[in-house]
Coordinates of C-alpha atoms in Angstrom, one line a residue:
Chain B
M1 CA 142.7 21.5 135.2
R2 CA 141.5 22.5 138.6
T3 CA 137.9 21.9 137.6
F4 CA 138.8 18.4 136.3
V5 CA 140.6 17.6 139.5
L6 CA 137.8 18.9 141.7
G7 CA 135.3 17.1 139.7
F8 CA 137.2 13.9 140.1
G9 CA 137.5 14.5 143.8
L10 CA 133.8 15.0 144.0
V11 CA 133.1 11.8 142.2
V12 CA 135.4 10.0 144.7
V13 CA 133.7 11.7 147.6
L14 CA 130.3 10.6 146.3
G15 CA 131.6 7.2 145.4
G16 CA 133.1 6.8 148.8
A17 CA 129.9 7.7 150.4
A18 CA 127.7 5.4 148.4
A19 CA 127.8 2.7 151.0
P20 CA 126.4 4.9 153.7
A21 CA 123.9 6.4 151.3
A22 CA 122.7 3.0 150.3
A23 CA 122.2 2.1 153.9
Q24 CA 119.7 4.7 154.5
W25 CA 116.2 5.5 153.5
L26 CA 114.4 8.6 152.5
V27 CA 111.3 8.5 154.7
T28 CA 108.7 11.3 154.6
D29 CA 106.7 10.1 157.6
A30 CA 107.8 11.5 161.1
R31 CA 105.9 8.6 162.7
R32 CA 108.0 6.1 161.0
I33 CA 111.2 7.9 161.7
G34 CA 110.2 8.1 165.4
M35 CA 109.9 4.3 165.3
G36 CA 113.4 3.8 163.9
G37 CA 112.1 3.3 160.3
L38 CA 109.6 0.6 161.2
T39 CA 106.5 0.4 159.0
L40 CA 103.2 -0.6 160.5
G41 CA 100.0 -1.3 158.7
R42 CA 99.5 -1.9 155.0
S43 CA 101.6 0.8 153.5
G44 CA 105.3 0.7 153.1
S45 CA 107.5 -2.3 152.6
V46 CA 105.2 -5.2 153.7
A47 CA 102.7 -4.5 150.9
R48 CA 105.5 -4.2 148.4
Y49 CA 107.4 -7.3 149.3
N50 CA 104.7 -9.6 150.6
P51 CA 101.9 -10.3 148.2
A52 CA 99.8 -11.9 150.9
Y53 CA 99.3 -8.6 152.6
R54 CA 97.2 -7.3 149.7
A55 CA 94.4 -9.5 151.1
V56 CA 94.9 -8.5 154.8
Q57 CA 92.4 -5.9 155.8
T58 CA 93.7 -2.6 156.8
Q59 CA 93.5 -2.1 160.6
A60 CA 94.2 1.5 160.7
A61 CA 92.7 2.3 164.0
R62 CA 94.6 -0.5 165.7
H63 CA 97.9 0.8 164.5
G64 CA 97.2 4.4 164.7
Q65 CA 97.8 4.6 161.0
P66 CA 96.8 7.8 159.3
K67 CA 95.2 8.0 155.9
L68 CA 97.7 10.6 154.6
T69 CA 101.0 11.9 155.8
I70 CA 102.2 15.3 154.6
P71 CA 105.9 16.1 155.4
I72 CA 106.7 19.5 156.8
P73 CA 110.1 20.3 155.1
L74 CA 111.7 22.5 157.7
G75 CA 115.1 21.4 156.3
I76 CA 114.4 23.2 153.0
I77 CA 113.7 26.4 154.9
Q78 CA 117.0 26.0 156.8
F79 CA 118.9 25.2 153.7
L80 CA 117.6 28.2 151.7
H81 CA 118.3 30.4 154.7
D82 CA 121.9 29.2 154.7
H83 CA 122.3 29.4 150.9
P84 CA 120.0 32.2 149.8
H85 CA 121.6 32.5 146.4
L86 CA 122.1 28.9 145.4
S87 CA 122.7 29.5 141.7
S88 CA 125.6 31.8 142.5
D89 CA 126.8 30.2 145.7
P90 CA 130.5 29.6 145.3
A91 CA 130.3 26.5 147.5
F92 CA 128.3 24.8 144.8
D93 CA 130.2 26.1 141.8
P94 CA 133.0 23.8 140.7
K95 CA 134.6 26.8 138.9
S96 CA 134.8 28.8 142.0
S97 CA 137.7 28.8 144.4
G98 CA 135.1 28.5 147.2
F99 CA 133.7 25.2 145.8
N100 CA 133.2 22.8 148.6
P101 CA 132.8 19.1 147.5
I102 CA 132.3 18.0 151.0
L103 CA 129.3 20.3 151.4
V104 CA 127.9 19.2 148.0
A105 CA 128.3 15.5 148.9
N106 CA 126.7 16.0 152.3
T107 CA 123.8 17.9 150.7
I108 CA 123.2 15.1 148.3
L109 CA 123.5 12.4 150.9
N110 CA 121.4 14.3 153.4
L111 CA 118.7 15.8 151.2
P112 CA 117.6 18.9 153.2
L113 CA 114.0 17.8 153.6
Y114 CA 114.2 17.7 157.4
L115 CA 116.0 19.8 160.0
E116 CA 119.4 18.7 160.8
V117 CA 119.6 19.2 164.6
K118 CA 123.0 17.7 164.9
Q119 CA 125.4 17.7 162.1
A120 CA 127.6 14.7 161.7
P121 CA 131.1 16.1 162.0
T122 CA 133.2 15.7 158.9
P123 CA 136.9 14.9 159.6
T124 CA 138.9 18.0 160.1
N125 CA 142.3 16.5 160.6
D126 CA 145.2 17.6 158.5
V127 CA 146.1 15.5 155.6
I128 CA 149.9 15.2 155.0
F129 CA 151.5 14.5 151.7
T130 CA 155.1 13.5 151.8
V131 CA 156.7 14.1 148.4
G132 CA 160.3 13.2 147.4
D133 CA 162.1 12.5 144.3
T134 CA 161.0 8.8 144.5
V135 CA 158.5 9.0 147.3
L136 CA 154.9 9.8 147.7
I137 CA 153.1 9.1 151.0
V138 CA 149.6 10.2 151.8
N139 CA 148.6 10.3 155.4
L140 CA 144.9 10.9 155.7
G141 CA 145.0 10.6 159.5
Q142 CA 141.7 9.6 161.1
A143 CA 139.9 10.4 157.8
A144 CA 141.5 7.3 156.4
N145 CA 138.8 5.4 158.1
L146 CA 136.3 6.7 155.6
V147 CA 138.2 4.9 152.8
P148 CA 136.1 1.8 152.2
Q149 CA 137.9 -1.5 152.7
D150 CA 135.2 -3.7 151.2
Q151 CA 133.1 -3.7 148.2
F152 CA 130.4 -1.0 148.4
G153 CA 127.6 0.2 146.2
I154 CA 124.0 0.9 145.6
S155 CA 121.5 -1.5 144.2
G156 CA 117.8 -2.2 144.3
S157 CA 114.8 -3.2 142.2
S158 CA 111.7 -1.3 142.0
R159 CA 108.2 -1.7 140.5
P160 CA 107.1 1.8 139.6
L161 CA 103.8 0.8 138.1
D162 CA 101.4 -2.2 138.3
P163 CA 98.1 -1.4 136.6
G164 CA 95.7 -4.2 136.3
F165 CA 92.3 -5.6 137.3
G166 CA 91.2 -8.4 139.6
F167 CA 88.4 -10.5 140.9
K168 CA 88.1 -12.4 144.2
G169 CA 91.7 -12.2 145.0
A170 CA 93.0 -13.0 141.5
R171 CA 94.6 -10.3 139.6
V172 CA 96.1 -9.7 136.1
S173 CA 98.4 -6.8 135.7
L174 CA 101.3 -5.3 133.8
M175 CA 104.1 -4.5 136.1
G176 CA 106.9 -2.2 135.3
W177 CA 110.3 -3.1 136.8
V178 CA 113.7 -1.5 137.1
H179 CA 116.9 -3.0 138.5
D180 CA 120.0 -1.0 139.2
D181 CA 123.3 -2.2 140.7
A182 CA 126.5 -0.1 141.1
E183 CA 129.5 -1.6 142.9
F184 CA 133.0 -0.3 143.5
E185 CA 135.9 -1.9 145.2
L186 CA 139.4 -0.5 145.7
G187 CA 142.3 -2.8 144.8
D188 CA 144.7 -3.8 147.6
K189 CA 147.5 -1.5 146.4
L190 CA 145.2 1.6 146.2
L191 CA 143.6 0.7 149.5
G192 CA 147.0 0.5 151.2
F193 CA 148.1 3.8 149.7
L194 CA 145.0 5.7 150.8
R195 CA 144.1 3.9 154.0
D196 CA 147.4 2.6 155.4
S197 CA 149.7 5.4 154.2
Q198 CA 151.8 3.0 152.3
P199 CA 154.3 4.7 150.0
A200 CA 153.6 4.7 146.4
Q201 CA 155.6 2.0 144.6
T202 CA 157.3 2.1 141.2
N203 CA 156.0 -0.1 138.4
T204 CA 152.8 -0.9 140.3
R205 CA 149.2 -0.9 139.2
Y206 CA 146.8 1.0 141.4
S207 CA 143.3 0.2 140.5
A208 CA 139.7 -0.3 141.5
L209 CA 137.0 -2.7 140.4
V210 CA 133.8 -1.3 139.0
H211 CA 130.5 -2.9 138.2
G212 CA 127.4 -1.2 136.9
L213 CA 124.1 -2.6 135.7
L214 CA 120.8 -1.0 134.7
E215 CA 117.9 -2.9 133.3
A216 CA 114.2 -2.2 132.9
G217 CA 111.1 -3.6 131.4
F218 CA 107.6 -4.7 132.1
A219 CA 106.1 -8.0 133.2
P220 CA 102.6 -9.4 132.5
T221 CA 101.7 -10.8 135.9
V222 CA 99.1 -13.2 137.2
S223 CA 98.7 -13.1 141.0
Y224 CA 96.5 -14.2 143.8
S225 CA 96.2 -13.2 147.4
G226 CA 93.5 -14.3 149.8
R227 CA 92.6 -15.6 153.2
I228 CA 92.6 -19.4 153.3
A229 CA 91.7 -19.8 156.9
G230 CA 90.0 -17.8 159.6
D231 CA 87.8 -14.7 159.4
S232 CA 88.1 -11.0 159.2
A233 CA 89.3 -10.7 162.8
G234 CA 92.1 -13.1 162.2
G235 CA 93.3 -15.6 159.7
F236 CA 95.9 -17.1 157.5
Y237 CA 96.7 -15.4 154.2
V238 CA 98.7 -16.4 151.2
G239 CA 99.8 -14.6 148.2
G240 CA 101.7 -15.3 145.1
A241 CA 102.5 -13.8 141.7
L242 CA 104.0 -15.2 138.5
H243 CA 105.8 -12.7 136.3
Y244 CA 106.8 -13.1 132.7
Y245 CA 109.6 -10.5 132.6
L246 CA 110.1 -8.7 129.3
G247 CA 113.2 -6.6 129.2
V248 CA 113.2 -3.5 127.2
A249 CA 116.8 -2.5 127.6
Y250 CA 119.9 -3.1 129.7
G251 CA 123.4 -2.1 130.0
R252 CA 126.1 -3.6 132.0
T253 CA 129.8 -2.9 132.5
D254 CA 132.4 -4.9 134.5
G255 CA 135.9 -3.8 134.7
D256 CA 138.7 -2.2 136.5
G257 CA 140.7 1.0 136.1
G258 CA 143.6 2.8 137.5
F259 CA 147.1 3.7 136.7
I260 CA 150.5 2.1 136.5
T261 CA 153.5 3.9 138.1
G262 CA 156.7 4.2 136.2
N263 CA 160.3 3.3 137.0
Q264 CA 160.3 6.3 139.3
I265 CA 157.4 7.9 141.0
F266 CA 158.1 11.5 140.1
T267 CA 160.7 11.5 137.4
G268 CA 160.6 11.0 133.7
A269 CA 158.2 12.4 131.2
N270 CA 155.4 10.0 132.0
P271 CA 155.6 8.7 135.6
V272 CA 152.2 7.0 135.5
T273 CA 150.2 5.3 132.7
P274 CA 146.4 5.3 132.9
D275 CA 145.1 1.8 132.5
A276 CA 141.5 0.8 132.4
R277 CA 139.5 -2.0 130.8
T278 CA 135.9 -3.1 131.0
L279 CA 133.6 -5.5 129.3
T280 CA 130.4 -3.6 128.3
Q281 CA 127.3 -5.4 127.4
Y282 CA 124.1 -3.8 126.3
S283 CA 120.8 -4.4 124.6
K284 CA 119.2 -1.2 123.4
T285 CA 115.5 -0.3 123.1
G286 CA 114.3 -1.8 119.9
N287 CA 116.4 -4.9 120.1
A288 CA 114.7 -8.2 120.8
L289 CA 113.1 -8.1 124.2
G290 CA 114.7 -9.9 127.1
H291 CA 112.6 -12.6 128.7
G292 CA 112.3 -14.7 131.7
F293 CA 110.0 -16.1 134.4
G294 CA 110.0 -15.3 138.1
G295 CA 107.7 -15.2 141.0
D296 CA 106.7 -13.8 144.4
V297 CA 105.3 -15.6 147.4
G298 CA 104.1 -14.4 150.7
L299 CA 102.4 -15.6 153.9
A300 CA 100.7 -13.6 156.6
W301 CA 99.0 -14.6 159.8
V302 CA 96.8 -12.4 161.9
S303 CA 95.5 -13.6 165.2
G304 CA 94.1 -11.1 167.7
P305 CA 96.9 -8.7 168.7
I306 CA 99.6 -10.6 166.7
E307 CA 100.5 -10.2 163.1
L308 CA 103.2 -12.1 161.2
G309 CA 104.3 -12.0 157.7
V310 CA 107.0 -13.3 155.3
G311 CA 107.4 -12.4 151.7
V312 CA 109.9 -13.2 149.0
N313 CA 110.1 -11.4 145.6
D314 CA 111.7 -12.2 142.2
I315 CA 112.4 -15.8 142.9
G316 CA 114.2 -17.3 139.9
A317 CA 114.0 -14.1 137.9
T318 CA 116.7 -14.8 135.4
I319 CA 116.3 -12.7 132.2
T320 CA 117.7 -13.8 128.9
W321 CA 118.7 -11.1 126.5
P322 CA 118.9 -12.6 123.0
D323 CA 120.3 -9.6 121.2
T324 CA 123.2 -8.3 123.1
R325 CA 126.3 -6.4 122.0
Q326 CA 129.5 -6.9 123.8
D327 CA 132.3 -4.4 123.6
S328 CA 135.8 -4.5 125.2
A329 CA 136.2 -0.9 126.3
F330 CA 139.7 0.1 127.5
Y331 CA 142.1 2.9 127.7
R332 CA 145.6 2.2 126.7
D333 CA 148.1 4.8 125.7
S334 CA 150.9 2.9 124.0
T335 CA 152.7 6.2 123.2
V336 CA 153.6 6.3 126.8
A337 CA 155.7 3.2 126.6
G338 CA 156.7 4.1 123.0
N339 CA 156.0 0.6 121.8
G340 CA 152.7 0.8 120.0
S341 CA 150.1 2.8 118.3
S342 CA 148.4 5.7 119.9
V343 CA 145.6 5.8 122.4
I344 CA 143.0 3.0 121.9
Y345 CA 139.7 3.1 123.6
S346 CA 137.3 0.4 122.5
R347 CA 136.9 -2.6 120.4
P348 CA 133.7 -4.5 119.4
L349 CA 133.8 -8.1 120.6
Q350 CA 130.5 -9.7 119.6
D351 CA 127.1 -8.6 118.5
H352 CA 123.7 -10.3 118.6
V353 CA 124.7 -12.7 121.3
S354 CA 122.6 -14.0 124.1
T355 CA 123.4 -12.9 127.7
K356 CA 121.7 -13.3 131.0
T357 CA 121.0 -11.1 134.0
K358 CA 119.4 -11.9 137.3
L359 CA 117.1 -9.8 139.5
P360 CA 118.0 -9.9 143.2
V361 CA 115.8 -11.9 145.4
S362 CA 114.3 -9.6 148.0
Y363 CA 112.6 -10.7 151.2
I364 CA 110.8 -9.3 154.1
A365 CA 109.8 -10.7 157.5
N366 CA 107.7 -8.7 159.9
V367 CA 105.9 -9.0 163.1
A368 CA 103.5 -6.6 165.0
Y369 CA 101.9 -6.9 168.3
T370 CA 99.1 -4.5 169.4
V371 CA 97.5 -4.4 172.8
G372 CA 95.4 -1.6 173.9
N373 CA 97.1 1.6 172.9
T374 CA 100.5 0.0 172.5
T375 CA 101.9 -1.2 169.2
L376 CA 105.2 -3.0 168.9
G377 CA 106.8 -4.3 165.7
A378 CA 109.9 -5.5 163.9
D379 CA 110.8 -6.2 160.4
V380 CA 113.8 -7.5 158.4
L381 CA 114.2 -6.4 154.8
N382 CA 116.8 -7.5 152.4
T383 CA 116.7 -6.2 148.8
G384 CA 119.8 -7.9 147.7
R385 CA 122.5 -6.0 149.4
G386 CA 122.4 -6.8 153.1
S387 CA 119.6 -6.9 155.6
V388 CA 118.1 -3.9 157.3
V389 CA 116.4 -4.5 160.6
H390 CA 113.8 -2.2 162.3
V391 CA 112.4 -2.6 165.8
G392 CA 110.1 -0.1 167.2
G393 CA 106.8 0.8 168.9
E394 CA 104.3 3.4 169.7
Q395 CA 102.3 4.2 172.8
R396 CA 99.2 6.3 172.5
L397 CA 98.2 8.4 175.5
G398 CA 95.0 10.1 174.8
L399 CA 95.8 12.9 172.4
F400 CA 99.5 12.1 172.5
A401 CA 101.7 9.4 171.2
V402 CA 105.3 8.6 172.1
R403 CA 107.4 6.4 169.8
G404 CA 110.8 4.8 169.8
G405 CA 112.8 2.4 167.7
V406 CA 116.2 0.9 166.7
A407 CA 117.4 0.1 163.3
R408 CA 120.4 -1.8 161.9
D409 CA 121.3 -0.4 158.5
Q410 CA 123.2 -2.1 155.6
R411 CA 126.5 -0.9 157.0
K412 CA 125.5 -2.8 160.2
R413 CA 125.4 0.4 162.1
I414 CA 122.8 0.8 164.8
E415 CA 120.6 3.8 164.4
F416 CA 118.0 5.1 166.8
G417 CA 114.7 6.8 166.4
F418 CA 112.4 8.5 168.9
G419 CA 109.6 11.0 168.7
G420 CA 106.0 11.8 169.5
G421 CA 102.8 13.3 168.2
V422 CA 99.6 15.0 169.1
R423 CA 96.3 14.4 167.5
F424 CA 93.3 16.6 167.3
G425 CA 90.4 14.8 165.8
G426 CA 91.3 14.0 162.2
L427 CA 94.5 15.9 162.2
G428 CA 97.8 15.1 163.8
L429 CA 101.2 16.6 164.1
D430 CA 104.2 14.3 164.5
V431 CA 107.8 14.8 165.3
G432 CA 110.5 12.2 164.9
F433 CA 114.2 12.2 165.5
W434 CA 116.6 9.7 164.0
T435 CA 120.3 9.2 164.0
H436 CA 122.1 8.6 160.7
T437 CA 125.6 8.0 159.4
N438 CA 125.0 8.9 155.8
S439 CA 127.3 11.9 156.0
L440 CA 131.0 11.8 155.2
S441 CA 131.6 10.8 158.7
N442 CA 131.6 7.8 160.9
E443 CA 129.9 9.7 163.6
R444 CA 126.1 10.0 163.8
G445 CA 124.0 13.0 163.0
I446 CA 120.5 13.6 164.1
T447 CA 117.6 14.7 161.9
M448 CA 114.3 16.0 163.1
A449 CA 111.4 15.1 160.9
T450 CA 108.0 16.7 161.1
S451 CA 104.8 15.8 159.3
L452 CA 101.1 16.3 159.4
S453 CA 98.8 13.3 159.6
I454 CA 95.3 13.1 158.4
Y455 CA 93.2 10.3 159.9
Chain I
M1 CA 151.9 14.7 133.3
R2 CA 153.5 14.1 136.6
A3 CA 152.0 17.3 137.9
K4 CA 148.6 16.0 136.9
W5 CA 149.4 12.8 138.7
L6 CA 150.5 14.3 141.9
C7 CA 147.7 16.9 141.7
L8 CA 145.1 14.2 141.1
V9 CA 146.3 12.0 144.0
A10 CA 146.6 14.9 146.3
L11 CA 143.3 16.5 145.7
T12 CA 141.4 13.3 145.5
A13 CA 142.8 12.2 148.8
A14 CA 142.3 15.6 150.2
A15 CA 138.7 15.8 149.1
V16 CA 138.0 12.4 150.6
G17 CA 139.7 13.1 153.9
C18 CA 140.3 16.7 154.4
G19 CA 137.0 18.3 155.2
E20 CA 137.8 21.6 156.7
G21 CA 141.3 20.5 157.7
R22 CA 144.5 21.6 156.1
A23 CA 146.5 20.0 153.3
I24 CA 150.1 19.8 154.3
F25 CA 152.8 19.0 151.7
D26 CA 156.1 17.9 153.0
I27 CA 158.4 18.1 150.1
D28 CA 161.9 16.6 150.4
V29 CA 163.7 19.0 148.2
F30 CA 167.0 17.5 149.2
S31 CA 166.1 14.2 147.6
F32 CA 165.7 15.9 144.2
L33 CA 169.1 17.5 144.6
S34 CA 171.0 14.5 146.0
N35 CA 169.7 12.2 143.3
A36 CA 171.0 14.6 140.7
N37 CA 174.3 15.0 142.6
A38 CA 173.6 18.6 143.0
D39 CA 173.7 18.7 146.8
T40 CA 177.4 19.6 147.1
L41 CA 179.0 22.8 146.1
P42 CA 182.8 23.7 146.4
Y43 CA 183.7 27.1 147.6
S44 CA 186.9 29.1 147.4
G45 CA 187.9 32.6 148.2
P46 CA 188.5 35.3 147.9
L47 CA 189.5 35.2 144.3
P48 CA 189.3 33.7 141.8
P49 CA 186.0 32.0 142.7
L50 CA 185.0 28.6 141.6
Q51 CA 181.7 28.1 140.0
D52 CA 179.6 29.4 142.9
T53 CA 176.2 27.9 141.9
I54 CA 174.9 24.5 141.0
P55 CA 173.0 23.8 137.8
V56 CA 169.3 24.6 138.3
Q57 CA 167.4 21.6 139.5
T58 CA 163.8 20.6 139.1
V59 CA 161.5 19.8 142.0
N60 CA 158.0 18.5 141.7
S61 CA 155.8 20.6 143.8
I62 CA 152.1 20.7 144.4
G63 CA 150.6 21.9 141.2
I64 CA 147.1 22.9 142.4
G65 CA 147.0 26.3 140.8
G66 CA 147.2 29.8 142.1
S67 CA 143.7 30.2 143.5
S68 CA 144.6 28.3 146.6
I69 CA 145.8 30.2 149.7
V70 CA 149.2 29.2 151.1
D71 CA 149.1 29.5 154.8
T72 CA 152.7 28.6 155.5
V73 CA 155.9 27.7 153.7
R74 CA 158.6 26.6 156.1
L75 CA 162.0 25.5 155.0
T76 CA 164.1 23.3 157.3
G77 CA 167.3 21.5 157.0
S78 CA 171.0 21.9 157.5
V79 CA 174.3 22.4 155.5
D80 CA 177.7 21.2 156.4
F81 CA 180.7 23.5 155.5
V82 CA 183.6 21.1 155.2
N83 CA 186.5 23.5 155.3
D84 CA 189.9 22.6 154.0
T85 CA 191.9 25.8 154.5
G86 CA 191.5 29.2 155.8
T87 CA 189.4 31.0 158.3
G88 CA 186.3 33.0 157.4
N89 CA 182.6 32.9 156.7
V90 CA 180.7 31.0 154.1
R91 CA 177.2 32.0 153.0
F92 CA 174.9 29.4 151.6
A93 CA 171.8 30.7 149.7
V94 CA 168.9 28.8 148.2
Y95 CA 166.9 30.1 145.3
F96 CA 163.5 29.1 144.0
D97 CA 161.6 30.1 140.9
T98 CA 159.0 28.8 138.5
L99 CA 161.2 29.8 135.6
K100 CA 164.4 28.0 135.2
S101 CA 166.2 30.9 133.6
R102 CA 165.2 33.2 136.4
V103 CA 166.4 31.2 139.4
Y104 CA 169.6 33.1 140.1
L105 CA 168.3 36.5 139.0
G106 CA 166.1 37.3 142.0
D107 CA 166.7 37.3 145.7
S108 CA 167.4 34.1 147.5
A109 CA 164.6 32.4 149.4
F110 CA 166.9 32.3 152.4
S111 CA 170.5 32.0 153.3
V112 CA 172.5 30.6 156.1
S113 CA 176.1 31.4 157.1
G114 CA 178.8 29.5 159.0
A115 CA 182.1 30.5 160.4
V116 CA 184.7 28.1 159.1
T117 CA 188.2 27.1 160.4
P118 CA 190.9 25.0 158.8
N119 CA 190.2 21.2 158.6
A120 CA 186.9 21.5 160.4
T121 CA 183.3 20.9 159.5
T122 CA 180.8 23.5 160.5
T123 CA 177.1 22.5 160.6
S124 CA 174.6 25.2 160.1
P125 CA 171.0 24.2 160.6
F126 CA 168.2 26.4 159.2
D127 CA 164.5 26.8 160.0
V128 CA 163.0 29.5 157.9
D129 CA 159.4 30.8 157.5
I130 CA 158.9 32.3 154.1
I131 CA 156.8 35.4 154.6
D132 CA 157.0 36.9 151.1
P133 CA 153.6 36.1 149.5
A134 CA 155.0 35.9 146.1
M135 CA 157.6 33.4 147.2
R136 CA 154.9 31.3 148.9
K137 CA 152.9 31.2 145.8
L138 CA 155.7 29.6 143.9
F139 CA 155.1 26.4 145.6
L140 CA 151.6 26.1 144.2
A141 CA 153.1 25.4 140.8
S142 CA 153.6 21.9 139.6
T143 CA 157.3 22.4 139.0
V144 CA 159.6 24.6 141.0
Y145 CA 163.3 25.2 140.1
V146 CA 165.9 25.3 142.8
G147 CA 169.4 26.6 142.9
I148 CA 172.0 27.0 145.6
R149 CA 174.9 29.5 145.8
A150 CA 177.9 29.6 148.1
S151 CA 179.9 32.8 148.7
V152 CA 182.7 33.4 151.1
T153 CA 184.5 36.1 153.0
G154 CA 188.1 35.4 153.7
A155 CA 190.7 33.2 152.2
V156 CA 189.0 29.8 152.6
Q157 CA 188.5 26.7 150.6
G158 CA 186.2 23.8 151.1
T159 CA 182.9 22.2 150.2
A160 CA 179.3 23.0 151.2
K161 CA 177.3 19.8 151.6
L162 CA 173.6 20.1 151.9
R163 CA 172.4 17.5 154.4
A164 CA 168.7 18.1 154.4
L165 CA 166.2 20.5 152.9
R166 CA 162.5 20.0 153.4
A167 CA 159.7 22.4 152.4
R168 CA 156.6 22.2 154.5
I169 CA 153.7 23.9 152.7
V170 CA 150.4 24.3 154.4
I171 CA 147.4 25.0 152.2
K172 CA 144.6 26.9 153.8
D173 CA 141.6 25.2 152.5
K174 CA 139.9 27.2 149.9
I175 CA 139.9 24.5 147.4
F176 CA 137.7 22.1 149.4

């Protein structure tokens, strides 16, 4: 029973922290962290989301861009020092009385790659439960601010592989693609109960909306990127790609779940009735492939010290799945009310029907300005769940470099980065600090990242 | 089932919000008694006594299991001795146990006394810290049974009316 409850608690903890987690990025480059997450040069987001950048020549020297970055995982050393016997550490064992879901959640949300120089404080206020014969009130205190008021979740699309061949800017490839989307939203009643300390009410449904989607496949792709004006020192570049998406498999569920209170909150044999229902749709591997067209476009302009770019991905990427099964999955225990058959879980609705999914349109806009040993830049990236903005810069001073930057994450929180580096010939050591709010806290923590750069 | 429900809500909320803080359960024991009309107990003395106990009542408690550490159990409230005749003392005792049949067999959790006089009401407040570890552990159960007993010294007759009884249980956070 205790394991079940703690497990459920951990799920809620992780679910509740999904929004801040989605708002962050796992970056292994201390330079980038020092610039508030800004990417300069051909690596990173601009090449991924702007097909025109595949034709823009690398200007590594101008941006101080290393050929290779190797992270120095000081955080792992710290973590192993703090938890030398991880397999038997009671804090990570749900069966132990010392199990700590807060620590587990924070460890997952803040993977201990880098050194945490300032821990974001988790709420330590008391939580008060007022229990009476017909009353239940939960007062989370300041920690109630962590209960998400709006829809939150994690989503994104990725292209893990894109093997192909090209000639004079034209390219034919076979691109792999994956799209995931998980959303969660507390209903008004449950939100009021947890966040506003409203008393639990009788004969009331407390619920949350849930949406999950995972789809994957491959896409034969024809693309072009090239300079249409200017020369190697500066010019205007365009890029585009046409994809024929072939979906291998997908699964999707949309529903809501919760419980219904009885005539009295804490009396009677069954004071609450679990209640959940979802529409589940899936097309398994081996079914007829999903299919659909979509495209990417991008522009880039390089003129002396200035560089501008705009890229949009997965335009019109609607995928038709011709062989989908739909199930109505639900939980209903009619024995509770005593007016029906026993527990029912699922019922097939339709099979071999056609359904559609849509890949999120992603876009990026970036600007960089380099003069002398100074590089400044900014970018805006939206992968379908809010925009992330990075503004930062780097000043190189002989062997040394100083960096700074500001970012606005998907939670619309402002984060700061700063750092520096030293370079000896082809080898550099970089240190970057960045603030983050991806802990179970509304206060910021500070991470120190370290990495070696090979130029 | 209700224990699961309370337990689920409590621990879910605590896991979200508690961190290293404490989980405090404020249980209105009186509400369970009054809704069952078990908050009033006539007394009479010295002999023959009336029924000096109430039928054992059920209170929904925390239900988070015995591995948690109870930091504090504090019982507060008051009882009115509405005395009709006689002068003497009335003792009002409260019993808890996790077994219904055992409620009145052990020692009381606490008791409070009041000196009574004819046609007068004596109010006796109480504020008791339970220090017996075994007694504290009782409140970790999902269901706690409660009983009250009134006993008198002197030739008195009247009614003991419970006005409030709350249990404040502080869990020291080994579960989070």
